[in-house]
Amino acid sequence: MSFNAVITWWTENTRLIELLVDSLWETIVMVFTSGFIGFAVGIPLGVLLHLSKKNGLLENTTMNKILGIVVNIGRSIPFIILLVALIPVTRFIVGSSIGTAAAIVPLTIGAIPFIARLVEGALLEVPSGLVEAAQAMGAKPMQIIKKVLLPEALPGIINAVTITLVTLVGYSAMAGTVGGGGLGDVGIRYGYQRFDATVMMITIVILVILVQMIQSLGDHLVKRVDHR
Amino acid sequence: MIEIKNVNKVFYQGNKAINALSDINLTIEQGTIFGVIGSSGAGKSTLIRCVNLLERPTSGQVIVDGVDLTTLSEQELTQTRRKIGMIFQHFNLLSSRTVFNNVALPLELAGVAKSTIKSKVEDLLELVGLADKRDVYPANLSGGQKQRVAIARALASDPKVLLCDEATSALDPATTISILELLRKINEELNLTILLITHEMAVVKGICQEVAIIGDGKLVENGTVGDIFAHPKTDLARDFIRSTLDLSIPADYEARLQATRTENSYPLIRLEFTGASVDAPVISHVAREFDIDISILSSNMDYVGGVKFGLMLAEFIGPEACANKAIEYLKEQKIELEVLGYVI
C-alpha cells in the first residue's frame, strides 16, 4: 500500500525529482570544490600560524599577529553577509555573480580561516618534544613540517577536514541567495516559501544522509591513520 | 670530545633574570660515559641541551669533536647535529611511524638511499634487540622498548656522541638496568662518548666512569666516580651518595627508641663506611675483641670504583662499658658513627 503510494508519488513528480537530483549535485560540487580549494590554502595558512607563534619553529610574532587578525576578521563576518559583500570579487574571478560557480568563491573564502584555525589546533597537539627530537637529529624546518608535524597531526587534520565539509554543507544552503542552487536552496524555496512540507522534509533527509556519510568517512579515516 | 667552556645561560621571566647555568667548564674525553647529576631545577637539563644547542648558551663555547658549535650558521649546525645523537626521558618517538620508520627517520633526513637505510635499520634493531618489532607502532611498545627504539634512532646517523636526557627516569628499576646495560654495550662496541644527565645516583654508579655534580646552576664537584664516592668534598655530593643507600629506621624500632640508656636497653647505631674507612672485617673483629653481640638491623654496602662504602644500622648488645669501647674503636677506624638512641 505505502510502497504503491511512493511509486505513484514518484511517477507524478518526475520534475521535482529531477530538481532534487540536480540540486544534490550542485551541493556536492559547491561543498567539495570550495572544500578542496579551502584546504589547499587553509592548511598551509594553519601551519604558518602555528610555526610563527612565539617559541615556534619559525618564530615571527609580527607575521603571526597580522595573520591572526586577518583570520579572525574572516571568521567574524556572518556568512550571509560575506556572500553579498564578496559579489564584486566573485564577478571578477568567475565573471558572474550568480550561479553555482559564483557561490563557490564566498564559500571558499569563508572556509579558509575556519580551516586555518582548526589545523592550527591540530598542530598544537603534536608534543613539542617531537619537534625537538627532530631538531636534535639535524632536521631542516621544511623536513620537520613534512616528516614530523603534518604526519603527527594527520588525525587532527582529517578531523578538521570533516568538520569543515559538514559546515560547508550548512553554508551552501545560503548560496541560494546568489542563485547558487543546491539542496538547501530547494528546501527554502519549496518548503519554507511555498509551504511544501514534503519537499522540505525530503531535502532535510538527503542533507542528513550526506552529512552522516561525510562524518562516517572522516571518522573511519581518522581511525586508520591514528596510531597514538 | 666534548668541551664546555665558561658556559652561562640566563633565562628571563618577565624582567627577572634567572641564571640557569653559571660559568660551567667541563671536558669529556672520547669514549667515556660521563654523568651529570643534580636535583630537579639544578640546570642539568639546560646543560645537556646546550651541548647540541637546542638551547643556545648566553655566553661561552661548546666544542664537540673540535668544532665550536656556537660559531656555526643554522645550516652548518643542522649538519653537525647529525653527528650528535640524543635520547629523551619521554622517548619522543613519532606515533605515526612504525619502529622501522622511526629508526629510519634520521637517515631519510640525511637523504640516504633506501637500500642502505633498510640494512642499516635492520642492523640497529638487531643491536637493541627489537628485530621482531620492526612493523609495530610505538603505542604498542613498553617504556623500555620505546627507549630502545629511541637509542637505535639516535645511533642511525653514526654519531660520535650520545646525549641522554634523563633517559631512564620514566622507567622502572629493572628496565633502567637493562637500558643502562645497552648503553654500556654500545659505548664499548662503538667507542661512543656518552653524556648522560640524571637525578639518580644509582644510574651514575651503574655505568658512569666520570661524574659532575651540579647544583643551582653551578658545577659543584667533578671527577671519576670512584673518587667522588670515596672522597665527596661537598655536602651535595654526600647527599647524593647517601641517597643511593637510604636506610631508615623501621617504624616499630622508632617507637621503642629513647634518648637515654636505661636498664635492658641497647644503643642503636648508624655506621657509615666511606672511602676513608679502614678496609678490614671490623664488625666481627669488634664483636670478638670487646665481647659484645652485634645485631645488624639493616645494611646497605656497595662497591664502586674500587671503594667500599655504605650504611649500616645495628644494635650493640652488651654491657655499657664494652659498647662504648667498641664505639671508640670503630671511630678510630674512620667509620662515621652515630648513636641514634637506645632501644628497649
Coordinates of C-alpha atoms in Angstrom, one line a residue:
Chain A
M1 CA 0.0 0.0 0.0
S2 CA 2.6 2.5 1.2
F3 CA 5.0 1.2 -1.4
N4 CA 2.5 1.8 -4.1
A5 CA 2.0 5.3 -2.8
V6 CA 5.7 6.0 -3.1
I7 CA 5.6 4.7 -6.7
T8 CA 2.7 6.9 -7.6
W9 CA 4.2 9.9 -6.0
W10 CA 7.5 9.2 -7.9
T11 CA 5.8 9.0 -11.3
E12 CA 3.7 12.0 -10.6
N13 CA 6.6 14.1 -9.5
T14 CA 9.4 13.4 -12.0
R15 CA 10.1 17.1 -12.4
L16 CA 10.6 17.6 -8.7
I17 CA 12.9 14.5 -8.5
E18 CA 15.0 15.9 -11.3
L19 CA 15.2 19.1 -9.4
L20 CA 16.3 17.3 -6.2
V21 CA 19.0 15.2 -8.1
D22 CA 20.3 18.4 -9.8
S23 CA 20.4 20.3 -6.5
L24 CA 22.1 17.4 -4.7
W25 CA 24.8 17.5 -7.4
E26 CA 25.1 21.3 -7.0
T27 CA 25.5 21.0 -3.3
I28 CA 28.2 18.3 -3.7
V29 CA 30.0 20.5 -6.3
M30 CA 29.9 23.6 -4.1
V31 CA 30.9 21.8 -0.9
F32 CA 33.8 19.8 -2.3
T33 CA 35.2 22.4 -4.7
S34 CA 35.2 25.1 -2.0
G35 CA 36.4 22.5 0.5
F36 CA 39.4 21.4 -1.6
I37 CA 40.5 25.0 -2.6
G38 CA 39.9 25.9 1.1
F39 CA 42.2 23.1 2.3
A40 CA 44.8 24.0 -0.3
V41 CA 45.1 27.5 1.1
G42 CA 43.8 26.9 4.7
I43 CA 46.2 24.1 5.7
P44 CA 49.4 26.0 4.8
L45 CA 47.9 29.0 6.5
G46 CA 47.2 27.0 9.6
V47 CA 50.8 25.6 9.5
L48 CA 52.1 29.2 9.2
L49 CA 50.0 30.3 12.1
H50 CA 51.4 27.5 14.2
L51 CA 55.1 28.0 13.2
S52 CA 55.2 31.7 13.5
K53 CA 53.9 31.7 17.1
K54 CA 56.2 32.7 19.9
N55 CA 58.7 29.9 20.5
G56 CA 57.5 28.3 17.3
L57 CA 59.8 26.8 14.8
L58 CA 59.9 29.9 12.6
E59 CA 59.0 32.5 15.2
N60 CA 57.8 35.7 13.7
T61 CA 55.4 37.4 16.1
T62 CA 54.6 40.3 13.8
M63 CA 53.5 38.0 11.0
N64 CA 51.7 35.8 13.5
K65 CA 49.7 38.8 14.7
I66 CA 48.8 40.0 11.2
L67 CA 47.7 36.5 10.1
G68 CA 45.8 36.1 13.3
I69 CA 43.9 39.4 12.8
V70 CA 43.1 38.6 9.1
V71 CA 41.9 35.1 10.1
N72 CA 39.7 36.5 12.9
I73 CA 38.2 39.1 10.6
G74 CA 37.3 36.3 8.1
R75 CA 35.8 34.3 10.9
S76 CA 33.7 37.1 12.4
I77 CA 31.8 38.1 9.3
P78 CA 28.5 36.2 9.1
F79 CA 28.5 34.0 6.0
I80 CA 25.3 35.5 4.6
I81 CA 26.9 39.0 4.7
L82 CA 30.2 37.7 3.2
L83 CA 28.2 36.2 0.4
V84 CA 26.8 39.5 -0.6
A85 CA 29.9 41.6 0.3
L86 CA 32.1 39.5 -2.0
I87 CA 29.9 39.9 -5.1
P88 CA 32.5 42.2 -6.8
V89 CA 35.3 39.8 -6.1
T90 CA 33.2 36.9 -7.4
R91 CA 32.3 38.8 -10.5
F92 CA 36.0 39.5 -11.1
I93 CA 37.0 35.8 -10.6
V94 CA 34.1 33.9 -12.1
G95 CA 32.8 36.5 -14.5
S96 CA 29.3 36.4 -13.0
S97 CA 27.9 36.9 -9.6
I98 CA 25.2 34.3 -9.8
G99 CA 25.2 30.6 -10.2
T100 CA 26.9 27.6 -8.5
A101 CA 30.4 28.7 -9.6
A102 CA 29.7 32.1 -8.2
A103 CA 28.7 30.6 -4.8
I104 CA 32.0 28.7 -4.6
V105 CA 34.0 31.9 -4.2
P106 CA 32.5 33.1 -1.0
L107 CA 32.2 29.5 0.3
T108 CA 35.9 29.1 -0.2
I109 CA 36.9 32.4 1.3
G110 CA 34.6 31.6 4.3
A111 CA 36.2 28.2 4.7
I112 CA 39.9 29.2 4.6
P113 CA 40.1 30.9 8.0
F114 CA 37.9 28.3 9.5
I115 CA 40.3 25.5 8.3
A116 CA 43.4 27.5 9.3
R117 CA 42.3 27.7 12.9
L118 CA 41.3 24.0 13.0
V119 CA 44.6 23.0 11.5
E120 CA 46.5 25.2 13.9
G121 CA 44.7 23.5 16.8
A122 CA 45.6 20.1 15.4
L123 CA 49.3 21.0 15.1
L124 CA 49.2 22.3 18.7
E125 CA 48.5 18.8 19.8
V126 CA 51.8 17.5 18.5
P127 CA 54.1 17.2 21.5
S128 CA 56.9 19.8 21.3
G129 CA 59.4 17.1 22.3
L130 CA 58.9 15.5 18.8
V131 CA 60.0 18.7 17.1
E132 CA 62.9 19.0 19.5
A133 CA 63.9 15.4 18.8
A134 CA 63.8 16.1 15.0
Q135 CA 65.9 19.3 15.5
A136 CA 68.4 17.2 17.5
M137 CA 68.6 14.8 14.6
G138 CA 69.5 17.5 12.2
A139 CA 66.2 18.1 10.5
K140 CA 65.7 21.3 8.5
P141 CA 62.5 23.3 9.1
M142 CA 60.8 22.1 5.9
Q143 CA 61.7 18.5 6.9
I144 CA 60.2 19.0 10.3
I145 CA 57.0 20.2 8.8
K146 CA 56.7 17.4 6.2
K147 CA 58.0 14.5 8.2
V148 CA 57.0 15.3 11.8
L149 CA 54.4 18.0 12.2
L150 CA 52.0 17.1 9.4
P151 CA 52.1 13.3 9.8
E152 CA 51.8 13.5 13.5
A153 CA 48.8 15.9 13.3
L154 CA 47.2 13.9 10.5
P155 CA 44.3 12.5 12.6
G156 CA 43.5 16.0 13.8
I157 CA 43.7 17.4 10.3
I158 CA 41.4 14.8 8.9
N159 CA 39.0 15.7 11.7
A160 CA 39.3 19.3 10.7
V161 CA 38.5 18.4 7.1
T162 CA 35.4 16.5 8.2
I163 CA 34.2 19.4 10.4
T164 CA 34.8 21.9 7.6
L165 CA 32.9 19.8 4.9
V166 CA 29.9 19.4 7.2
T167 CA 30.0 23.2 8.0
L168 CA 30.1 23.9 4.2
V169 CA 27.0 21.8 3.7
G170 CA 25.3 24.2 6.1
Y171 CA 26.8 27.3 4.5
S172 CA 25.8 26.1 1.0
A173 CA 22.1 26.4 1.9
M174 CA 22.6 30.1 1.9
A175 CA 24.2 30.0 -1.5
G176 CA 20.6 30.2 -2.9
T177 CA 20.7 33.9 -2.2
V178 CA 23.1 34.3 -5.1
G179 CA 21.4 31.7 -7.3
G180 CA 23.9 29.0 -6.3
G181 CA 21.2 26.4 -6.2
G182 CA 21.8 23.3 -4.0
L183 CA 19.5 21.3 -1.7
G184 CA 19.3 23.9 1.0
D185 CA 18.0 26.4 -1.6
V186 CA 15.3 23.9 -2.7
G187 CA 14.4 23.4 0.9
I188 CA 14.0 27.1 1.5
R189 CA 12.2 28.0 -1.8
Y190 CA 9.8 25.0 -2.0
G191 CA 9.5 24.1 1.7
Y192 CA 9.7 27.4 3.5
Q193 CA 8.4 29.9 1.0
R194 CA 5.7 27.7 -0.7
F195 CA 4.7 25.7 2.4
D196 CA 5.5 22.4 0.7
A197 CA 6.4 20.4 3.8
T198 CA 7.1 17.2 1.8
V199 CA 9.8 18.8 -0.3
M200 CA 11.3 20.4 2.8
M201 CA 11.4 17.0 4.6
I202 CA 12.9 15.3 1.6
T203 CA 15.7 17.9 1.3
I204 CA 16.4 17.6 5.0
V205 CA 16.6 13.9 4.9
I206 CA 19.0 14.0 2.0
L207 CA 21.2 16.6 3.8
V208 CA 21.2 14.4 7.0
I209 CA 22.3 11.4 5.0
L210 CA 25.0 13.5 3.2
V211 CA 26.4 14.9 6.5
Q212 CA 26.2 11.4 8.1
M213 CA 28.3 10.0 5.2
I214 CA 30.9 12.7 5.4
Q215 CA 31.2 12.2 9.1
S216 CA 31.4 8.4 9.0
L217 CA 34.1 8.5 6.2
G218 CA 36.1 11.1 8.2
D219 CA 35.9 9.0 11.4
H220 CA 36.9 5.9 9.5
L221 CA 39.9 7.6 8.1
V222 CA 41.0 9.1 11.5
K223 CA 40.8 5.6 12.9
R224 CA 43.0 4.3 10.1
V225 CA 45.8 6.9 10.5
D226 CA 45.7 7.3 14.3
H227 CA 48.4 5.2 16.0
R228 CA 48.6 7.3 19.1
Chain B
M1 CA 85.4 15.1 22.6
I2 CA 83.1 17.5 24.3
E3 CA 84.4 20.7 25.8
I4 CA 82.2 23.1 27.6
K5 CA 83.9 26.4 28.3
N6 CA 82.6 29.2 30.5
V7 CA 79.0 28.4 29.6
N8 CA 76.4 30.7 31.0
K9 CA 72.7 30.6 30.4
V10 CA 70.3 33.2 31.6
F11 CA 66.5 32.9 31.2
Y12 CA 64.2 35.9 31.6
Q13 CA 61.0 35.6 33.4
G14 CA 59.5 38.9 32.6
N15 CA 62.2 41.3 33.9
K16 CA 63.7 38.8 36.3
A17 CA 66.9 37.2 35.2
I18 CA 67.4 33.5 36.2
N19 CA 70.9 32.1 36.0
A20 CA 70.2 28.6 34.8
L21 CA 73.9 27.9 34.3
S22 CA 76.7 29.9 35.6
D23 CA 80.2 29.5 34.4
I24 CA 80.3 25.8 33.6
N25 CA 83.5 24.2 32.5
L26 CA 83.7 20.5 31.6
T27 CA 85.9 18.3 29.4
I28 CA 84.6 14.9 28.4
E29 CA 87.1 12.6 26.8
Q30 CA 86.4 10.4 23.8
G31 CA 84.9 7.1 24.8
T32 CA 83.9 8.0 28.3
I33 CA 80.5 7.6 29.9
F34 CA 80.1 10.9 31.7
G35 CA 77.2 11.5 34.1
V36 CA 75.9 14.8 35.3
I37 CA 73.8 14.6 38.4
G38 CA 71.6 17.2 40.1
S39 CA 68.2 17.7 41.6
S40 CA 65.4 18.9 39.5
G41 CA 65.8 22.5 38.6
A42 CA 69.6 22.4 39.1
G43 CA 70.1 23.2 35.5
K44 CA 71.3 19.8 34.2
S45 CA 68.7 19.6 31.5
T46 CA 69.7 23.0 30.3
L47 CA 73.3 21.9 30.3
I48 CA 72.8 18.9 28.1
R49 CA 70.6 20.9 25.7
C50 CA 73.4 23.4 25.4
V51 CA 75.6 20.6 24.1
N52 CA 73.7 20.3 20.8
L53 CA 72.5 23.9 21.0
L54 CA 68.8 23.0 21.4
E55 CA 69.4 25.7 24.0
R56 CA 71.8 28.4 23.0
P57 CA 74.2 29.4 25.8
T58 CA 74.0 33.1 26.7
S59 CA 77.8 33.1 26.6
G60 CA 80.6 30.6 26.4
Q61 CA 81.8 27.9 24.0
V62 CA 80.6 24.4 23.3
I63 CA 83.1 22.4 21.4
V64 CA 82.2 19.0 20.1
D65 CA 84.8 16.9 18.2
G66 CA 86.9 20.0 17.6
V67 CA 84.1 22.2 16.3
D68 CA 82.8 25.2 18.3
L69 CA 79.1 24.9 17.8
T70 CA 78.3 28.4 18.9
T71 CA 80.0 29.9 15.8
L72 CA 78.2 27.7 13.3
S73 CA 75.4 29.0 10.9
E74 CA 72.0 27.5 11.1
Q75 CA 72.7 25.1 8.2
E76 CA 76.1 24.0 9.5
L77 CA 74.6 23.4 12.9
T78 CA 71.9 21.2 11.3
Q79 CA 74.6 19.1 9.6
T80 CA 76.7 18.9 12.8
R81 CA 73.8 17.8 14.9
R82 CA 73.6 14.7 12.8
K83 CA 76.8 13.5 14.5
I84 CA 75.3 14.1 18.0
G85 CA 72.6 11.6 18.9
M86 CA 70.1 12.3 21.7
I87 CA 67.6 10.3 23.6
F88 CA 65.0 11.7 25.9
Q89 CA 63.0 11.0 29.1
H90 CA 59.8 10.7 27.2
F91 CA 61.3 8.9 24.2
N92 CA 59.8 11.3 21.6
L93 CA 59.1 8.7 19.0
L94 CA 56.8 9.6 16.2
S95 CA 53.4 7.9 16.8
S96 CA 52.7 7.9 13.1
R97 CA 55.7 5.8 12.2
T98 CA 56.4 2.1 12.8
V99 CA 59.5 1.1 14.7
F100 CA 61.4 0.6 11.5
N101 CA 60.4 4.0 10.1
N102 CA 61.2 5.8 13.3
V103 CA 64.8 4.4 13.2
A104 CA 65.0 5.3 9.5
L105 CA 64.0 8.9 10.1
P106 CA 67.5 10.4 10.6
L107 CA 68.7 8.6 7.6
E108 CA 65.8 9.9 5.5
L109 CA 66.6 13.4 6.7
A110 CA 70.2 13.0 5.5
G111 CA 69.0 11.7 2.1
V112 CA 70.4 8.2 2.4
A113 CA 69.4 5.7 -0.3
K114 CA 66.5 3.3 0.5
S115 CA 68.5 0.1 0.3
T116 CA 71.2 1.5 2.7
I117 CA 68.5 2.6 5.1
K118 CA 67.0 -0.9 5.1
S119 CA 70.1 -2.8 6.0
K120 CA 71.3 -0.1 8.5
V121 CA 68.0 0.0 10.3
E122 CA 67.8 -3.8 10.5
D123 CA 71.3 -3.9 12.0
L124 CA 70.4 -1.3 14.6
L125 CA 67.2 -3.1 15.5
E126 CA 69.2 -6.3 15.9
L127 CA 71.7 -4.3 18.2
V128 CA 69.0 -3.1 20.5
G129 CA 67.1 -6.4 20.5
L130 CA 63.9 -5.4 18.7
A131 CA 64.3 -7.0 15.3
D132 CA 60.9 -8.7 15.8
K133 CA 59.1 -5.4 16.5
R134 CA 60.0 -3.6 13.2
D135 CA 56.4 -3.1 12.0
V136 CA 54.9 -2.3 15.3
Y137 CA 53.7 1.2 16.2
P138 CA 55.3 2.9 19.3
A139 CA 51.9 3.0 21.1
N140 CA 52.1 -0.8 21.4
L141 CA 55.6 -0.9 23.0
S142 CA 56.6 -0.8 26.6
G143 CA 58.6 2.0 28.0
G144 CA 61.9 0.1 27.9
Q145 CA 61.2 -1.0 24.3
K146 CA 60.4 2.6 23.3
Q147 CA 63.7 3.8 24.8
R148 CA 65.5 1.0 22.8
V149 CA 63.9 2.3 19.6
A150 CA 65.0 5.8 20.5
I151 CA 68.5 4.6 21.1
A152 CA 68.5 2.8 17.7
R153 CA 67.2 6.0 16.1
A154 CA 69.9 8.1 17.8
L155 CA 72.6 5.7 16.6
A156 CA 71.3 5.7 13.0
S157 CA 73.4 8.5 11.7
D158 CA 76.6 7.1 13.3
P159 CA 77.0 9.8 15.9
K160 CA 80.2 10.4 17.8
V161 CA 78.4 11.5 20.9
L162 CA 75.2 10.3 22.5
L163 CA 73.3 12.7 24.8
C164 CA 70.9 11.1 27.3
D165 CA 68.4 13.5 28.8
E166 CA 67.0 11.6 31.9
A167 CA 66.8 8.6 29.6
T168 CA 65.8 6.2 32.4
S169 CA 63.8 8.4 34.7
A170 CA 60.5 7.3 33.2
L171 CA 61.4 3.6 33.5
D172 CA 61.0 1.1 36.3
P173 CA 64.2 -0.1 38.1
A174 CA 64.6 -3.4 36.2
T175 CA 64.1 -1.7 32.8
T176 CA 66.5 1.0 33.9
I177 CA 69.2 -1.6 34.4
S178 CA 68.6 -3.2 31.0
I179 CA 68.8 0.2 29.3
L180 CA 72.0 1.0 31.1
E181 CA 73.4 -2.3 30.1
L182 CA 72.6 -1.5 26.5
L183 CA 74.2 1.9 26.8
R184 CA 77.3 0.3 28.2
K185 CA 77.3 -2.2 25.4
I186 CA 77.2 0.5 22.7
N187 CA 79.8 2.5 24.5
E188 CA 82.1 -0.5 24.3
E189 CA 81.3 -1.7 20.8
L190 CA 81.1 1.6 19.1
N191 CA 83.5 3.6 21.3
L192 CA 80.8 6.2 21.6
T193 CA 81.1 9.1 24.0
I194 CA 78.0 9.2 26.2
L195 CA 76.9 12.2 28.2
L196 CA 74.0 11.5 30.5
I197 CA 72.2 13.5 33.0
T198 CA 70.1 12.1 35.8
H199 CA 68.9 12.7 39.2
E200 CA 69.6 9.1 40.3
M201 CA 73.0 8.3 41.8
A202 CA 72.2 4.7 41.0
V203 CA 72.5 5.4 37.3
V204 CA 75.8 7.1 37.7
K205 CA 77.0 4.3 39.9
G206 CA 75.7 1.8 37.3
I207 CA 77.6 2.9 34.2
C208 CA 79.5 6.2 34.5
Q209 CA 83.2 6.5 34.6
E210 CA 83.2 10.2 35.5
V211 CA 80.6 12.3 37.2
A212 CA 79.9 16.0 37.6
I213 CA 77.5 17.2 40.3
I214 CA 75.5 20.3 39.5
G215 CA 73.5 22.4 42.0
D216 CA 71.8 25.7 41.5
G217 CA 73.3 26.1 38.0
K218 CA 76.8 25.7 39.2
L219 CA 79.3 22.9 38.8
V220 CA 79.9 21.7 42.4
E221 CA 82.2 18.8 42.0
N222 CA 83.5 16.6 39.3
G223 CA 85.9 13.7 38.9
T224 CA 86.0 9.9 38.5
V225 CA 83.0 8.1 40.0
G226 CA 85.4 6.2 42.4
D227 CA 86.9 9.5 43.6
I228 CA 83.6 11.2 44.2
F229 CA 82.2 8.2 46.1
A230 CA 85.4 7.8 48.1
H231 CA 86.1 11.4 49.0
P232 CA 83.0 13.6 48.5
K233 CA 84.1 17.1 49.2
T234 CA 80.7 18.8 49.3
D235 CA 77.5 18.3 51.2
L236 CA 75.6 18.0 47.9
A237 CA 77.9 15.1 46.8
R238 CA 77.5 13.4 50.2
D239 CA 73.7 13.8 49.9
F240 CA 73.6 12.1 46.5
I241 CA 75.8 9.3 47.7
R242 CA 73.6 8.8 50.7
S243 CA 70.5 8.8 48.5
T244 CA 71.7 5.6 46.8
L245 CA 71.8 3.9 50.2
D246 CA 68.8 5.3 52.0
L247 CA 68.5 3.5 55.3
S248 CA 65.6 4.4 57.5
I249 CA 64.8 3.1 61.0
P250 CA 61.8 0.6 60.9
A251 CA 58.7 2.1 62.5
D252 CA 58.4 -0.3 65.4
Y253 CA 62.1 0.4 66.4
E254 CA 61.4 4.1 66.0
A255 CA 58.6 3.8 68.5
R256 CA 60.8 1.9 71.1
L257 CA 63.6 4.4 70.7
Q258 CA 64.5 6.5 73.7
A259 CA 67.2 9.2 74.2
T260 CA 68.9 7.9 77.3
R261 CA 70.2 4.5 78.2
T262 CA 68.1 2.6 80.8
E263 CA 68.2 -0.9 82.2
N264 CA 67.9 -3.5 79.5
S265 CA 68.2 -1.1 76.6
Y266 CA 70.9 -1.2 73.9
P267 CA 72.3 1.5 71.6
L268 CA 71.0 1.7 68.1
I269 CA 73.9 2.8 66.0
R270 CA 74.3 4.1 62.4
L271 CA 77.6 3.3 60.9
E272 CA 78.7 5.0 57.7
F273 CA 81.6 3.4 55.8
T274 CA 83.3 5.8 53.3
G275 CA 86.4 5.7 51.2
A276 CA 88.4 6.8 54.2
S277 CA 87.2 3.9 56.3
V278 CA 89.7 1.1 57.0
D279 CA 89.2 -1.8 54.7
A280 CA 89.1 -4.6 57.2
P281 CA 86.4 -7.0 58.6
V282 CA 85.7 -4.6 61.5
I283 CA 82.3 -5.9 62.6
S284 CA 83.3 -9.4 63.5
H285 CA 86.5 -8.1 64.9
V286 CA 84.8 -5.7 67.3
A287 CA 82.4 -8.4 68.4
R288 CA 85.2 -10.7 69.3
E289 CA 87.5 -8.1 70.8
F290 CA 85.0 -6.2 73.0
D291 CA 82.8 -9.1 73.9
I292 CA 79.5 -7.7 72.6
D293 CA 76.9 -9.0 70.3
I294 CA 76.1 -7.0 67.2
S295 CA 72.7 -7.4 65.7
I296 CA 72.5 -5.9 62.2
L297 CA 69.1 -4.3 61.6
S298 CA 69.7 -3.3 58.0
S299 CA 72.7 -2.7 55.9
N300 CA 73.5 -1.3 52.5
M301 CA 77.0 -1.8 51.4
D302 CA 78.3 -1.1 47.9
Y303 CA 81.5 -1.2 45.9
V304 CA 82.1 1.4 43.3
G305 CA 85.4 2.3 41.6
G306 CA 87.5 0.3 44.0
V307 CA 85.9 1.8 47.1
K308 CA 83.7 0.0 49.6
F309 CA 81.1 2.2 51.2
G310 CA 77.7 2.0 52.7
L311 CA 75.4 2.5 55.7
M312 CA 74.5 0.1 58.4
L313 CA 72.0 0.1 61.3
A314 CA 73.0 -2.1 64.2
E315 CA 72.3 -2.8 67.8
F316 CA 75.3 -3.3 70.1
I317 CA 74.1 -5.7 72.7
G318 CA 76.2 -6.0 75.8
P319 CA 77.4 -4.1 78.9
E320 CA 77.6 -0.3 78.5
A321 CA 81.3 -0.1 79.0
C322 CA 82.0 -2.7 76.3
A323 CA 79.7 -1.0 73.8
N324 CA 81.4 2.4 74.4
K325 CA 84.8 0.9 73.9
A326 CA 83.7 -0.7 70.7
I327 CA 82.3 2.7 69.5
E328 CA 85.6 4.3 70.3
Y329 CA 87.5 1.7 68.4
L330 CA 85.3 2.0 65.3
K331 CA 85.7 5.8 65.3
E332 CA 89.5 5.2 65.2
Q333 CA 88.9 3.1 62.1
K334 CA 87.5 6.2 60.4
I335 CA 84.0 4.8 60.4
E336 CA 81.5 7.6 60.9
L337 CA 79.2 6.6 63.7
E338 CA 76.1 8.0 65.3
V339 CA 74.2 6.7 68.2
L340 CA 70.6 7.2 67.2
G341 CA 69.2 6.3 70.6
Y342 CA 68.5 3.3 72.9
V343 CA 66.1 0.5 72.1
I344 CA 64.3 -1.3 74.9

